[in-house]
Amino acid sequence: MPAPLHDRGVISRYREYLPVSDATPVISLNEGSTPLIHSPRLSEKAGAEVYIKYEGLNPTGSFKDRGMTVAISKAVEEGAQTVICASTGNTSAAAAAYAARAGIQCAVILPAGKIASGKLVQAYLYGAKVIAIKGNFDDALRLVRELGGVNGIAIVNSINPHRIEGQKTGSFEIIEELGDAPDMHILPVGNAGNITAYWKGYREFAEAERSTRLPRMVGFQAAGSAPIFYNKVVDQPNTVATAIRIGNPASWEGASNAVTQSGGSINIATDEEILAAQSWLAKNEGIFVEPASAASVAGLFKLLESGASLNASSIVLTVTGHGLKDPDTAMTTGDYHPIEAEADLDTVRSVLEQS
Ligand SMILES: *Cc1c(COP(=O)(O)O)cnc(C)c1O
């Protein structure tokens, strides 16, 4: 029987795997249950069954909602009046929405001028206090670490372990849909919370005997923002994929453990490759994702180009955020413009007939 309508978020569905009790108020927007879409064209290219976990269909348009429902519920349980986070955009959108839902304050610290328009408008509309600093994400996170944890202010960045707990439910859903874990899981890596969370989820379901295998975890960073790949903090990270524009990931160690323990790897994709993959996915599979999310697809293409055997019969790509988050990048990349025509039948018909 399907869960009742008020009972469909990730806390309700996976309560026994999450740090909640009857005393925890559940602050939810029915996040999770995102589609796992089979990709015939990627499958053909890869010689394996390829599935896209479309996290852009969460309530605020990114996977951040999975962790935020747990983080905000716990913050309210613990008596927080305000939540605070540093963000490249999607964390702030999710924090602001769930804080609004909980009826508490939210403050977000963002790198000025580096937030995609769709994400910024969300923070405003959900009623957050938006502070734009002259610095990057890593500077913002440093400030948040100093401001939070006192005076009823809870930090809801992924340094808050409740975020990782909620995000691991992505793995649970994939295992439930496929009947087992895939052989390989590819995802973009920024602050590295998500790769850490997925790996935790896969291990927990294997331990609970809900799956029989563990996937290799394969992360992709943007080439101009690839501290884990180069094993060196990047002081001035730069990439068009603003959601992964991070020079000193908070969950660096979690990411390293995930790839070492799973036999996976961390790799890089250039901005050009990321943008090409974004438009390829939209045109060929009808799935529009933001640039950071396309790092998964660019990553699969790179693995295929390398010529090495993938040694996988099933592959899942997480695409982390919706394309409408960042329309400006897409518009300027493609140089899109309409074909202008007079409003008469013959003109429009002749335009249609042009090749
Ligand atoms: C946050 C985010 C990422 C990066 O996830 P991490 O957990 O920071 O590695 C990737 N894509 C999108 C759309 C995001 O919002």
PDB file of C-alpha atoms in Angstrom, residues 103-336:
ATOM      1  CA  GLY A 103       8.889  28.504  11.086  1.00  0.00           C
ATOM      2  CA  ILE A 104      12.457  29.377  12.116  1.00  0.00           C
ATOM      3  CA  GLN A 105      15.009  31.899  10.820  1.00  0.00           C
ATOM      4  CA  CYS A 106      17.570  31.129   8.146  1.00  0.00           C
ATOM      5  CA  ALA A 107      20.741  33.015   7.262  1.00  0.00           C
ATOM      6  CA  VAL A 108      22.879  32.104   4.266  1.00  0.00           C
ATOM      7  CA  ILE A 109      26.428  33.214   3.499  1.00  0.00           C
ATOM      8  CA  LEU A 110      27.250  33.183  -0.198  1.00  0.00           C
ATOM      9  CA  PRO A 111      30.175  34.114  -2.435  1.00  0.00           C
ATOM     10  CA  ALA A 112      29.058  37.425  -4.012  1.00  0.00           C
ATOM     11  CA  GLY A 113      28.346  37.233  -7.730  1.00  0.00           C
ATOM     12  CA  LYS A 114      28.849  33.466  -7.952  1.00  0.00           C
ATOM     13  CA  ILE A 115      25.337  32.183  -7.289  1.00  0.00           C
ATOM     14  CA  ALA A 116      23.140  31.063 -10.198  1.00  0.00           C
ATOM     15  CA  SER A 117      20.026  33.234 -10.489  1.00  0.00           C
ATOM     16  CA  GLY A 118      17.516  30.425  -9.905  1.00  0.00           C
ATOM     17  CA  LYS A 119      19.137  29.556  -6.581  1.00  0.00           C
ATOM     18  CA  LEU A 120      19.417  33.116  -5.345  1.00  0.00           C
ATOM     19  CA  VAL A 121      15.773  33.889  -6.029  1.00  0.00           C
ATOM     20  CA  GLN A 122      14.825  30.800  -4.011  1.00  0.00           C
ATOM     21  CA  ALA A 123      16.718  31.995  -0.927  1.00  0.00           C
ATOM     22  CA  TYR A 124      14.948  35.381  -1.144  1.00  0.00           C
ATOM     23  CA  LEU A 125      11.481  33.975  -1.730  1.00  0.00           C
ATOM     24  CA  TYR A 126      11.752  31.443   1.093  1.00  0.00           C
ATOM     25  CA  GLY A 127      12.581  34.388   3.345  1.00  0.00           C
ATOM     26  CA  ALA A 128      16.248  33.837   4.230  1.00  0.00           C
ATOM     27  CA  LYS A 129      18.639  36.566   5.290  1.00  0.00           C
ATOM     28  CA  VAL A 130      21.109  36.595   2.402  1.00  0.00           C
ATOM     29  CA  ILE A 131      24.675  37.714   3.146  1.00  0.00           C
ATOM     30  CA  ALA A 132      26.984  37.958   0.126  1.00  0.00           C
ATOM     31  CA  ILE A 133      30.676  38.026   1.047  1.00  0.00           C
ATOM     32  CA  LYS A 134      33.671  39.130  -0.976  1.00  0.00           C
ATOM     33  CA  GLY A 135      35.191  35.678  -0.938  1.00  0.00           C
ATOM     34  CA  ASN A 136      34.573  32.133  -2.127  1.00  0.00           C
ATOM     35  CA  PHE A 137      32.623  29.200  -0.675  1.00  0.00           C
ATOM     36  CA  ASP A 138      35.551  28.105   1.453  1.00  0.00           C
ATOM     37  CA  ASP A 139      35.673  31.570   3.076  1.00  0.00           C
ATOM     38  CA  ALA A 140      31.913  31.429   3.680  1.00  0.00           C
ATOM     39  CA  LEU A 141      32.178  28.013   5.345  1.00  0.00           C
ATOM     40  CA  ARG A 142      34.999  29.250   7.576  1.00  0.00           C
ATOM     41  CA  LEU A 143      32.743  32.092   8.803  1.00  0.00           C
ATOM     42  CA  VAL A 144      29.814  29.741   9.375  1.00  0.00           C
ATOM     43  CA  ARG A 145      31.958  27.415  11.485  1.00  0.00           C
ATOM     44  CA  GLU A 146      32.753  30.387  13.750  1.00  0.00           C
ATOM     45  CA  LEU A 147      29.204  31.747  13.930  1.00  0.00           C
ATOM     46  CA  GLY A 148      27.282  28.513  14.431  1.00  0.00           C
ATOM     47  CA  GLY A 149      26.815  26.170  17.353  1.00  0.00           C
ATOM     48  CA  VAL A 150      26.051  28.933  19.881  1.00  0.00           C
ATOM     49  CA  ASN A 151      22.980  31.033  20.833  1.00  0.00           C
ATOM     50  CA  GLY A 152      20.485  28.650  19.259  1.00  0.00           C
ATOM     51  CA  ILE A 153      22.169  28.903  15.824  1.00  0.00           C
ATOM     52  CA  ALA A 154      22.493  25.507  14.117  1.00  0.00           C
ATOM     53  CA  ILE A 155      24.888  24.924  11.214  1.00  0.00           C
ATOM     54  CA  VAL A 156      23.210  23.037   8.367  1.00  0.00           C
ATOM     55  CA  ASN A 157      26.183  22.596   6.055  1.00  0.00           C
ATOM     56  CA  SER A 158      27.269  19.044   5.377  1.00  0.00           C
ATOM     57  CA  ILE A 159      29.752  19.312   8.259  1.00  0.00           C
ATOM     58  CA  ASN A 160      26.496  18.660  10.152  1.00  0.00           C
ATOM     59  CA  PRO A 161      26.379  14.830  10.127  1.00  0.00           C
ATOM     60  CA  HIS A 162      22.571  14.835   9.854  1.00  0.00           C
ATOM     61  CA  ARG A 163      22.942  16.116   6.289  1.00  0.00           C
ATOM     62  CA  ILE A 164      25.001  13.076   5.275  1.00  0.00           C
ATOM     63  CA  GLU A 165      22.479  10.801   6.985  1.00  0.00           C
ATOM     64  CA  GLY A 166      19.590  12.176   4.948  1.00  0.00           C
ATOM     65  CA  GLN A 167      21.524  12.159   1.698  1.00  0.00           C
ATOM     66  CA  LYS A 168      22.374   8.464   1.975  1.00  0.00           C
ATOM     67  CA  THR A 169      18.708   7.714   1.204  1.00  0.00           C
ATOM     68  CA  GLY A 170      19.551   8.246  -2.471  1.00  0.00           C
ATOM     69  CA  SER A 171      21.375   4.903  -2.408  1.00  0.00           C
ATOM     70  CA  PHE A 172      18.460   3.216  -0.661  1.00  0.00           C
ATOM     71  CA  GLU A 173      16.057   4.269  -3.403  1.00  0.00           C
ATOM     72  CA  ILE A 174      18.402   3.080  -6.152  1.00  0.00           C
ATOM     73  CA  ILE A 175      18.775  -0.345  -4.531  1.00  0.00           C
ATOM     74  CA  GLU A 176      15.004  -0.631  -4.095  1.00  0.00           C
ATOM     75  CA  GLU A 177      14.390   0.211  -7.751  1.00  0.00           C
ATOM     76  CA  LEU A 178      17.123  -1.951  -9.278  1.00  0.00           C
ATOM     77  CA  GLY A 179      16.697  -4.795  -6.815  1.00  0.00           C
ATOM     78  CA  ASP A 180      20.391  -4.497  -5.954  1.00  0.00           C
ATOM     79  CA  ALA A 181      23.219  -1.952  -6.027  1.00  0.00           C
ATOM     80  CA  PRO A 182      24.665  -1.057  -9.466  1.00  0.00           C
ATOM     81  CA  ASP A 183      28.239  -2.014 -10.391  1.00  0.00           C
ATOM     82  CA  MET A 184      29.335   1.588 -10.702  1.00  0.00           C
ATOM     83  CA  HIS A 185      28.018   4.909  -9.406  1.00  0.00           C
ATOM     84  CA  ILE A 186      29.187   8.190 -10.956  1.00  0.00           C
ATOM     85  CA  LEU A 187      28.516  11.592  -9.400  1.00  0.00           C
ATOM     86  CA  PRO A 188      29.861  15.155  -9.287  1.00  0.00           C
ATOM     87  CA  VAL A 189      32.065  16.069  -6.317  1.00  0.00           C
ATOM     88  CA  GLY A 190      32.250  19.518  -4.731  1.00  0.00           C
ATOM     89  CA  ASN A 191      32.309  19.635  -0.949  1.00  0.00           C
ATOM     90  CA  ALA A 192      32.237  15.808  -1.168  1.00  0.00           C
ATOM     91  CA  GLY A 193      29.304  15.260   1.193  1.00  0.00           C
ATOM     92  CA  ASN A 194      27.227  13.459  -1.388  1.00  0.00           C
ATOM     93  CA  ILE A 195      29.798  10.855  -2.425  1.00  0.00           C
ATOM     94  CA  THR A 196      30.388  10.226   1.283  1.00  0.00           C
ATOM     95  CA  ALA A 197      26.644   9.858   1.859  1.00  0.00           C
ATOM     96  CA  TYR A 198      25.953   7.549  -1.092  1.00  0.00           C
ATOM     97  CA  TRP A 199      28.795   5.262  -0.033  1.00  0.00           C
ATOM     98  CA  LYS A 200      27.424   5.143   3.515  1.00  0.00           C
ATOM     99  CA  GLY A 201      23.968   4.292   2.172  1.00  0.00           C
ATOM    100  CA  TYR A 202      25.275   1.500  -0.037  1.00  0.00           C
ATOM    101  CA  ARG A 203      27.225  -0.018   2.849  1.00  0.00           C
ATOM    102  CA  GLU A 204      24.289   0.162   5.257  1.00  0.00           C
ATOM    103  CA  PHE A 205      21.890  -1.577   2.875  1.00  0.00           C
ATOM    104  CA  ALA A 206      24.515  -4.249   2.164  1.00  0.00           C
ATOM    105  CA  GLU A 207      24.972  -4.793   5.910  1.00  0.00           C
ATOM    106  CA  ALA A 208      21.191  -5.012   6.327  1.00  0.00           C
ATOM    107  CA  GLU A 209      21.176  -7.603   3.502  1.00  0.00           C
ATOM    108  CA  ARG A 210      18.972  -5.444   1.337  1.00  0.00           C
ATOM    109  CA  SER A 211      21.641  -5.652  -1.407  1.00  0.00           C
ATOM    110  CA  THR A 212      24.321  -8.165  -2.323  1.00  0.00           C
ATOM    111  CA  ARG A 213      27.074  -5.946  -3.704  1.00  0.00           C
ATOM    112  CA  LEU A 214      28.728  -2.543  -3.441  1.00  0.00           C
ATOM    113  CA  PRO A 215      29.317  -0.240  -6.414  1.00  0.00           C
ATOM    114  CA  ARG A 216      32.608   1.358  -7.353  1.00  0.00           C
ATOM    115  CA  MET A 217      32.233   5.044  -6.468  1.00  0.00           C
ATOM    116  CA  VAL A 218      33.503   7.318  -9.233  1.00  0.00           C
ATOM    117  CA  GLY A 219      33.553  11.066  -8.572  1.00  0.00           C
ATOM    118  CA  PHE A 220      34.153  13.905 -11.031  1.00  0.00           C
ATOM    119  CA  GLN A 221      35.455  17.318 -10.078  1.00  0.00           C
ATOM    120  CA  ALA A 222      35.663  20.332 -12.378  1.00  0.00           C
ATOM    121  CA  ALA A 223      39.210  20.652 -13.715  1.00  0.00           C
ATOM    122  CA  GLY A 224      39.612  24.213 -12.323  1.00  0.00           C
ATOM    123  CA  SER A 225      38.344  23.135  -8.936  1.00  0.00           C
ATOM    124  CA  ALA A 226      39.804  19.707  -8.274  1.00  0.00           C
ATOM    125  CA  PRO A 227      41.533  19.590  -4.895  1.00  0.00           C
ATOM    126  CA  ILE A 228      40.938  15.887  -4.309  1.00  0.00           C
ATOM    127  CA  PHE A 229      42.146  14.873  -7.762  1.00  0.00           C
ATOM    128  CA  TYR A 230      45.342  16.926  -7.392  1.00  0.00           C
ATOM    129  CA  ASN A 231      45.570  16.176  -3.666  1.00  0.00           C
ATOM    130  CA  LYS A 232      46.088  19.852  -2.945  1.00  0.00           C
ATOM    131  CA  VAL A 233      43.844  22.673  -1.654  1.00  0.00           C
ATOM    132  CA  VAL A 234      42.875  25.015  -4.514  1.00  0.00           C
ATOM    133  CA  ASP A 235      42.995  28.651  -3.326  1.00  0.00           C
ATOM    134  CA  GLN A 236      41.092  30.144  -6.255  1.00  0.00           C
ATOM    135  CA  PRO A 237      38.742  27.435  -7.523  1.00  0.00           C
ATOM    136  CA  ASN A 238      37.172  28.295 -10.843  1.00  0.00           C
ATOM    137  CA  THR A 239      34.505  26.586 -12.936  1.00  0.00           C
ATOM    138  CA  VAL A 240      31.262  27.333 -14.731  1.00  0.00           C
ATOM    139  CA  ALA A 241      29.788  24.527 -12.580  1.00  0.00           C
ATOM    140  CA  THR A 242      29.315  26.809  -9.571  1.00  0.00           C
ATOM    141  CA  ALA A 243      27.808  24.078  -7.368  1.00  0.00           C
ATOM    142  CA  ILE A 244      31.175  22.292  -7.328  1.00  0.00           C
ATOM    143  CA  ARG A 245      33.370  25.394  -7.196  1.00  0.00           C
ATOM    144  CA  ILE A 246      35.062  24.357  -3.951  1.00  0.00           C
ATOM    145  CA  GLY A 247      38.784  24.403  -3.204  1.00  0.00           C
ATOM    146  CA  ASN A 248      38.901  22.685   0.175  1.00  0.00           C
ATOM    147  CA  PRO A 249      36.119  20.093   0.546  1.00  0.00           C
ATOM    148  CA  ALA A 250      34.748  19.531   4.054  1.00  0.00           C
ATOM    149  CA  SER A 251      34.214  15.803   3.404  1.00  0.00           C
ATOM    150  CA  TRP A 252      37.564  15.228   1.685  1.00  0.00           C
ATOM    151  CA  GLU A 253      38.303  12.255   3.911  1.00  0.00           C
ATOM    152  CA  GLY A 254      34.858  10.733   3.337  1.00  0.00           C
ATOM    153  CA  ALA A 255      35.377  10.960  -0.410  1.00  0.00           C
ATOM    154  CA  SER A 256      38.831   9.400  -0.179  1.00  0.00           C
ATOM    155  CA  ASN A 257      37.466   6.543   1.913  1.00  0.00           C
ATOM    156  CA  ALA A 258      34.588   5.983  -0.512  1.00  0.00           C
ATOM    157  CA  VAL A 259      36.859   5.631  -3.533  1.00  0.00           C
ATOM    158  CA  THR A 260      39.533   3.602  -1.745  1.00  0.00           C
ATOM    159  CA  GLN A 261      37.122   1.184  -0.098  1.00  0.00           C
ATOM    160  CA  SER A 262      34.980   0.765  -3.210  1.00  0.00           C
ATOM    161  CA  GLY A 263      37.821   0.484  -5.734  1.00  0.00           C
ATOM    162  CA  GLY A 264      36.631   3.667  -7.459  1.00  0.00           C
ATOM    163  CA  SER A 265      38.352   6.926  -8.365  1.00  0.00           C
ATOM    164  CA  ILE A 266      38.192  10.717  -8.417  1.00  0.00           C
ATOM    165  CA  ASN A 267      38.666  12.287 -11.857  1.00  0.00           C
ATOM    166  CA  ILE A 268      38.249  15.627 -13.593  1.00  0.00           C
ATOM    167  CA  ALA A 269      36.188  17.078 -16.443  1.00  0.00           C
ATOM    168  CA  THR A 270      36.834  20.459 -18.069  1.00  0.00           C
ATOM    169  CA  ASP A 271      34.160  23.161 -18.252  1.00  0.00           C
ATOM    170  CA  GLU A 272      33.925  22.557 -21.970  1.00  0.00           C
ATOM    171  CA  GLU A 273      33.265  18.855 -21.428  1.00  0.00           C
ATOM    172  CA  ILE A 274      30.732  19.614 -18.696  1.00  0.00           C
ATOM    173  CA  LEU A 275      28.759  22.053 -20.864  1.00  0.00           C
ATOM    174  CA  ALA A 276      28.847  19.706 -23.854  1.00  0.00           C
ATOM    175  CA  ALA A 277      27.468  16.909 -21.650  1.00  0.00           C
ATOM    176  CA  GLN A 278      24.753  19.207 -20.292  1.00  0.00           C
ATOM    177  CA  SER A 279      23.465  19.985 -23.758  1.00  0.00           C
ATOM    178  CA  TRP A 280      23.905  16.364 -24.916  1.00  0.00           C
ATOM    179  CA  LEU A 281      21.727  15.092 -22.058  1.00  0.00           C
ATOM    180  CA  ALA A 282      19.010  17.648 -22.729  1.00  0.00           C
ATOM    181  CA  LYS A 283      18.947  17.017 -26.479  1.00  0.00           C
ATOM    182  CA  ASN A 284      19.317  13.246 -26.417  1.00  0.00           C
ATOM    183  CA  GLU A 285      17.415  12.171 -23.332  1.00  0.00           C
ATOM    184  CA  GLY A 286      15.165  15.135 -22.517  1.00  0.00           C
ATOM    185  CA  ILE A 287      16.804  15.710 -19.134  1.00  0.00           C
ATOM    186  CA  PHE A 288      17.877  19.279 -18.342  1.00  0.00           C
ATOM    187  CA  VAL A 289      20.340  19.553 -15.481  1.00  0.00           C
ATOM    188  CA  GLU A 290      22.520  22.323 -14.122  1.00  0.00           C
ATOM    189  CA  PRO A 291      26.198  22.373 -15.157  1.00  0.00           C
ATOM    190  CA  ALA A 292      27.591  20.701 -12.004  1.00  0.00           C
ATOM    191  CA  SER A 293      25.202  17.795 -12.470  1.00  0.00           C
ATOM    192  CA  ALA A 294      26.416  17.256 -16.007  1.00  0.00           C
ATOM    193  CA  ALA A 295      29.863  16.376 -14.612  1.00  0.00           C
ATOM    194  CA  SER A 296      28.469  12.847 -14.122  1.00  0.00           C
ATOM    195  CA  VAL A 297      27.621  12.527 -17.796  1.00  0.00           C
ATOM    196  CA  ALA A 298      30.844  14.190 -18.931  1.00  0.00           C
ATOM    197  CA  GLY A 299      32.556  11.730 -16.615  1.00  0.00           C
ATOM    198  CA  LEU A 300      30.982   8.694 -18.230  1.00  0.00           C
ATOM    199  CA  PHE A 301      31.991  10.018 -21.661  1.00  0.00           C
ATOM    200  CA  LYS A 302      35.570  10.468 -20.426  1.00  0.00           C
ATOM    201  CA  LEU A 303      35.724   6.945 -19.034  1.00  0.00           C
ATOM    202  CA  LEU A 304      34.502   5.626 -22.383  1.00  0.00           C
ATOM    203  CA  GLU A 305      36.998   7.756 -24.346  1.00  0.00           C
ATOM    204  CA  SER A 306      39.863   6.443 -22.235  1.00  0.00           C
ATOM    205  CA  GLY A 307      39.225   3.083 -23.856  1.00  0.00           C
ATOM    206  CA  ALA A 308      39.570   1.165 -20.601  1.00  0.00           C
ATOM    207  CA  SER A 309      36.894  -1.457 -19.963  1.00  0.00           C
ATOM    208  CA  LEU A 310      34.223  -0.187 -17.575  1.00  0.00           C
ATOM    209  CA  ASN A 311      33.805  -3.699 -16.251  1.00  0.00           C
ATOM    210  CA  ALA A 312      30.215  -2.902 -15.260  1.00  0.00           C
ATOM    211  CA  SER A 313      26.839  -4.130 -16.406  1.00  0.00           C
ATOM    212  CA  SER A 314      24.858  -1.488 -14.498  1.00  0.00           C
ATOM    213  CA  ILE A 315      25.833   2.128 -13.948  1.00  0.00           C
ATOM    214  CA  VAL A 316      23.963   4.878 -12.090  1.00  0.00           C
ATOM    215  CA  LEU A 317      24.700   8.562 -12.684  1.00  0.00           C
ATOM    216  CA  THR A 318      23.380  11.019 -10.121  1.00  0.00           C
ATOM    217  CA  VAL A 319      22.393  14.291 -11.749  1.00  0.00           C
ATOM    218  CA  THR A 320      22.250  16.534  -8.737  1.00  0.00           C
ATOM    219  CA  GLY A 321      20.266  19.644  -9.648  1.00  0.00           C
ATOM    220  CA  HIS A 322      17.652  20.956 -12.068  1.00  0.00           C
ATOM    221  CA  GLY A 323      18.644  22.841 -15.213  1.00  0.00           C
ATOM    222  CA  LEU A 324      16.321  25.739 -14.415  1.00  0.00           C
ATOM    223  CA  LYS A 325      18.541  26.633 -11.461  1.00  0.00           C
ATOM    224  CA  ASP A 326      21.009  28.247 -13.852  1.00  0.00           C
ATOM    225  CA  PRO A 327      19.361  29.344 -17.103  1.00  0.00           C
ATOM    226  CA  ASP A 328      21.931  32.092 -17.726  1.00  0.00           C
ATOM    227  CA  THR A 329      24.879  29.739 -18.187  1.00  0.00           C
ATOM    228  CA  ALA A 330      22.882  27.589 -20.598  1.00  0.00           C
ATOM    229  CA  MET A 331      21.703  30.600 -22.611  1.00  0.00           C
ATOM    230  CA  THR A 332      25.159  32.124 -23.001  1.00  0.00           C
ATOM    231  CA  THR A 333      26.815  28.802 -23.768  1.00  0.00           C
ATOM    232  CA  GLY A 334      24.492  27.940 -26.606  1.00  0.00           C
ATOM    233  CA  ASP A 335      24.055  31.435 -28.086  1.00  0.00           C
ATOM    234  CA  TYR A 336      20.366  30.583 -28.484  1.00  0.00           C
TER     235      TYR A 336
END
